[in-house]
Short mmCIF file of C-alpha atoms in Angstrom, two decimals:
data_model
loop_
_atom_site.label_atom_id
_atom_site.label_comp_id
_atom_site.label_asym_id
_atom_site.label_seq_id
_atom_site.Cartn_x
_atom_site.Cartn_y
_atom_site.Cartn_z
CA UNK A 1 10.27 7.54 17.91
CA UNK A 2 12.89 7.15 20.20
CA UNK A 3 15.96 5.14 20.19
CA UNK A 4 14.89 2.42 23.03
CA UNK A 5 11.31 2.50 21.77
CA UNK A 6 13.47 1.26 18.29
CA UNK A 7 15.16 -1.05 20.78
CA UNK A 8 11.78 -2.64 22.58
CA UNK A 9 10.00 -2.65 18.60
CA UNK A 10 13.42 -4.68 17.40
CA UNK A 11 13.44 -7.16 20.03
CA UNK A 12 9.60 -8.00 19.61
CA UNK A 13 10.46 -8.70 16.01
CA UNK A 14 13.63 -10.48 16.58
CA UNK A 15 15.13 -8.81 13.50
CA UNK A 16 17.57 -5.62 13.41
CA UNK A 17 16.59 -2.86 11.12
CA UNK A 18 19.53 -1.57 9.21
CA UNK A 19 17.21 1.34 7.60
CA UNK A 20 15.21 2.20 10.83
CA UNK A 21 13.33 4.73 8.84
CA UNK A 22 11.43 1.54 7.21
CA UNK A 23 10.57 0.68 10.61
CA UNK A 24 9.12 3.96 11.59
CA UNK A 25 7.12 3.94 7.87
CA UNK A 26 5.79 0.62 8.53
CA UNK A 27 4.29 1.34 12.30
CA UNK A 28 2.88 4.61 10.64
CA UNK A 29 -0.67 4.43 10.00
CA UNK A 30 -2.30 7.07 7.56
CA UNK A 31 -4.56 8.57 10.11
CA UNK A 32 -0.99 9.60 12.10
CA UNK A 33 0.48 11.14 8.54
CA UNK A 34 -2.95 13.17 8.15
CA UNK A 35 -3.42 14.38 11.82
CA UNK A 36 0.56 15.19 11.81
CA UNK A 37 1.86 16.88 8.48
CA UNK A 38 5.22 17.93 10.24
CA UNK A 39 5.74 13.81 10.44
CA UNK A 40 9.12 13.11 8.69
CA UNK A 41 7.84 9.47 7.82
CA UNK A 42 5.46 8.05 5.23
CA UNK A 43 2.39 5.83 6.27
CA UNK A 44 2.91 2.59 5.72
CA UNK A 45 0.60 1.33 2.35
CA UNK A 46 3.37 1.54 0.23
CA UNK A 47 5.04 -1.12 2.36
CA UNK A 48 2.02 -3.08 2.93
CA UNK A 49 1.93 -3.46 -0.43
CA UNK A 50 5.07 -5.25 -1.07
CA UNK A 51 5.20 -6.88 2.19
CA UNK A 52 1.53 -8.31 0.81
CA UNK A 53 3.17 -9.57 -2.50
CA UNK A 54 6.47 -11.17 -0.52
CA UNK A 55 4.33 -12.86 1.77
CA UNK A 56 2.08 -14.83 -0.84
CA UNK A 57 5.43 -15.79 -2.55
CA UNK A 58 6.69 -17.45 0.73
CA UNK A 59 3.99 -18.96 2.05
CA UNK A 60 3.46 -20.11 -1.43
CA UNK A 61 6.74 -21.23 -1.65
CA UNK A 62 6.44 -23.28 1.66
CA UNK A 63 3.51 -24.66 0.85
CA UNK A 64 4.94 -26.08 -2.63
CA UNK A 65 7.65 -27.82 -0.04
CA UNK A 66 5.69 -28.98 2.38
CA UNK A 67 3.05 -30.54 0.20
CA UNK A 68 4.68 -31.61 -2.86
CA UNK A 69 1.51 -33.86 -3.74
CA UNK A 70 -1.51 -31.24 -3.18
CA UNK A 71 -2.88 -30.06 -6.32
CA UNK A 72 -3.13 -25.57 -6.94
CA UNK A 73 -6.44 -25.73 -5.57
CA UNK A 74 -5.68 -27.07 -2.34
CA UNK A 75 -2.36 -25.46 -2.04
CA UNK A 76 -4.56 -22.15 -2.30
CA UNK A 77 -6.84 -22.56 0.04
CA UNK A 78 -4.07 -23.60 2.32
CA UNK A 79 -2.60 -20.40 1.48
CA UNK A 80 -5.94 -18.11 1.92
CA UNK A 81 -6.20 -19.56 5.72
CA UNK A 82 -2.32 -18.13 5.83
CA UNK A 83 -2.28 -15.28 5.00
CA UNK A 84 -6.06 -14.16 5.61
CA UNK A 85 -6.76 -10.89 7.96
CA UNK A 86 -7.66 -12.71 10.87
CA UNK A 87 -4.01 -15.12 11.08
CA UNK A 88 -2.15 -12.47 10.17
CA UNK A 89 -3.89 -10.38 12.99
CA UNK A 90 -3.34 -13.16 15.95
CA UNK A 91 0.68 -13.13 14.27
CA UNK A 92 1.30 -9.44 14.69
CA UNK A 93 -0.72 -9.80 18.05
CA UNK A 94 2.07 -11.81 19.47
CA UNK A 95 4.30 -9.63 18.60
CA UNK A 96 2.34 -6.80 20.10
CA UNK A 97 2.55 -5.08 17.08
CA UNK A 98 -0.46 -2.64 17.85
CA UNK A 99 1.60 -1.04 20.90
CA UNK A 100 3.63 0.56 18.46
CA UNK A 101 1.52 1.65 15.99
CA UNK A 102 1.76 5.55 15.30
CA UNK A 103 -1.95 6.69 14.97
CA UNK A 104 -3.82 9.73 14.54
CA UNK A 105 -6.35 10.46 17.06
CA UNK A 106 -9.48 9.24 15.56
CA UNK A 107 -7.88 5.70 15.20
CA UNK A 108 -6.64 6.06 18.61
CA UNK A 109 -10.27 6.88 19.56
CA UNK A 110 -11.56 3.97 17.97
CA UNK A 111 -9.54 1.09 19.35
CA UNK A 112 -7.26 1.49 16.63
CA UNK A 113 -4.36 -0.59 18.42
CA UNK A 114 -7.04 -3.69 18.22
CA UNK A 115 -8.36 -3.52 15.09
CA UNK A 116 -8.04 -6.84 12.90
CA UNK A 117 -7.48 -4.80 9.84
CA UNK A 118 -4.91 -2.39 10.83
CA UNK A 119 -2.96 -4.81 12.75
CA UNK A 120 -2.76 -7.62 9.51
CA UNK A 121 -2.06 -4.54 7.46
CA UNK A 122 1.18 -3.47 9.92
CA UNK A 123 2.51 -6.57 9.76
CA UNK A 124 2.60 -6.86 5.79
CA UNK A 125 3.98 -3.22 6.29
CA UNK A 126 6.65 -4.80 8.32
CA UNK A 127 7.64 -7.38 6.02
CA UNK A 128 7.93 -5.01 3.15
CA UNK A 129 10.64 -3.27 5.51
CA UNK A 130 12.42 -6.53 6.42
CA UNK A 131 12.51 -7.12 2.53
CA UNK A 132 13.73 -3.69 1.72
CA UNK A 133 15.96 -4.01 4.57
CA UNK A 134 17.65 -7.11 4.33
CA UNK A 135 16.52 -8.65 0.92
CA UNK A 136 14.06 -12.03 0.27
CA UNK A 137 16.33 -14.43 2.46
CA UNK A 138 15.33 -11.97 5.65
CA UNK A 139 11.91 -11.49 4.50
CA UNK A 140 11.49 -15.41 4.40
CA UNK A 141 13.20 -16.18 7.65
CA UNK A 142 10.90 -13.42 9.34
CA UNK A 143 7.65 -14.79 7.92
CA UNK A 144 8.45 -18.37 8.84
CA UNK A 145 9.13 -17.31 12.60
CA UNK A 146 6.06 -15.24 12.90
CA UNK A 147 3.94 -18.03 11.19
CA UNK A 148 5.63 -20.53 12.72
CA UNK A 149 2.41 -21.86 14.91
CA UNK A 150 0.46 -21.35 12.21
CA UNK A 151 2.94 -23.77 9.47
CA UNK A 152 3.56 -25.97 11.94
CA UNK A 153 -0.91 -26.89 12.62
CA UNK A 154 -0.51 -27.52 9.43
CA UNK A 155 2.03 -30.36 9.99
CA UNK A 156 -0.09 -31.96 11.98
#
C-alpha cells in the first residue's frame, strides 16, 4: 500500500496509525492473503476478533451511562441494534471503508467492496488496530465518532 493511499485511509478514519502495519492487516481480507502468498501482511480475523470484543465493552459501557435506569435486558437489545452487521456496515460505509479493502480476486468478482459482512467485519478489524495502536482510550474515542449517529438516535 502506498504511503498517500496510508494518507487518504488515515484521514477517512480521523485517527493516525502509529503501527501502520495494523492498518494494512486490518484492510486485508483472507481471500487477498490466499490469492497473494508473497503478501507481507496478515488478513485481518485476528483483529476482528479483538476489535469485536472492544467494541461490545464500549458500547456496553455507553449504554450503562446513558441509561442508568434500563434493566440488562434492555440494555442488550440496545446493544444488539449497535453493534449488529447491518449498523456496523452503514458505519464503515461512511467511512468508505470498502475502497480500501485488499481483496483477492474472487471477492473482487463478487462485489466484495459492498458486501454487509465483509465491510462490518473490516471495521471491527479496524478497531482492534486502533486498540493495539493506541490503547482502550483511542479505541473508545474511535467507536464513539463512528457511531456517533447511531448513539445519538438513541438520545432521542
Amino acid at each position: 500500500m502506498a504511503a498517500l493511499a496510508f494518507e487518504d485511509i488515515q484521514e477517512s478514519l480521523e485517527y493516525a496509525f502509529k503501527q501502520q502495519a495494523l492498518l494494512c492487516e486490518a484492510l486485508t481480507h483472507r481471500s487477498f492473503s490466499q490469492t497473494q502468498p508473497q503478501a507481507v501482511s496478515p488478513h485481518n480475523e485476528r483483529l476482528e476478533f479483538l476489535g469485536d470484543a472492544v467494541l461490545g465493552l464500549v458500547v456496553s459501557e455507553s449504554l450503562a451511562a446513558m441509561f442508568p435506569n434500563c434493566t440488562e435486558g434492555e440494555l442488550s437489545k440496545i446493544k444488539a441494534g449497535l453493534i449488529s452487521r447491518s449498523t456496523l456496515s452503514k458505519a464503515a460505509s461512511r467511512l468508505q471503508l470498502g475502497q480500501w479493502l485488499r481483496l483477492g480476486r474472487g471477492e473482487e468478482a463478487t462485489k466484495g467492496r459492498e458486501k454487509i459482512s465483509l465491510l462490518a467485519n473490516a471495521l471491527e478489524a479496524i478497531i482492534g488496530a486502533v486498540y493495539l495502536d493506541g490503547g482502550l482510550d483511542a479505541a473508545r474515542a474511535f467507536i464513539q465518532k463512528v457511531l456517533t449517529t447511531e448513539f445519538s438516535s438513541l438520545q432521542n
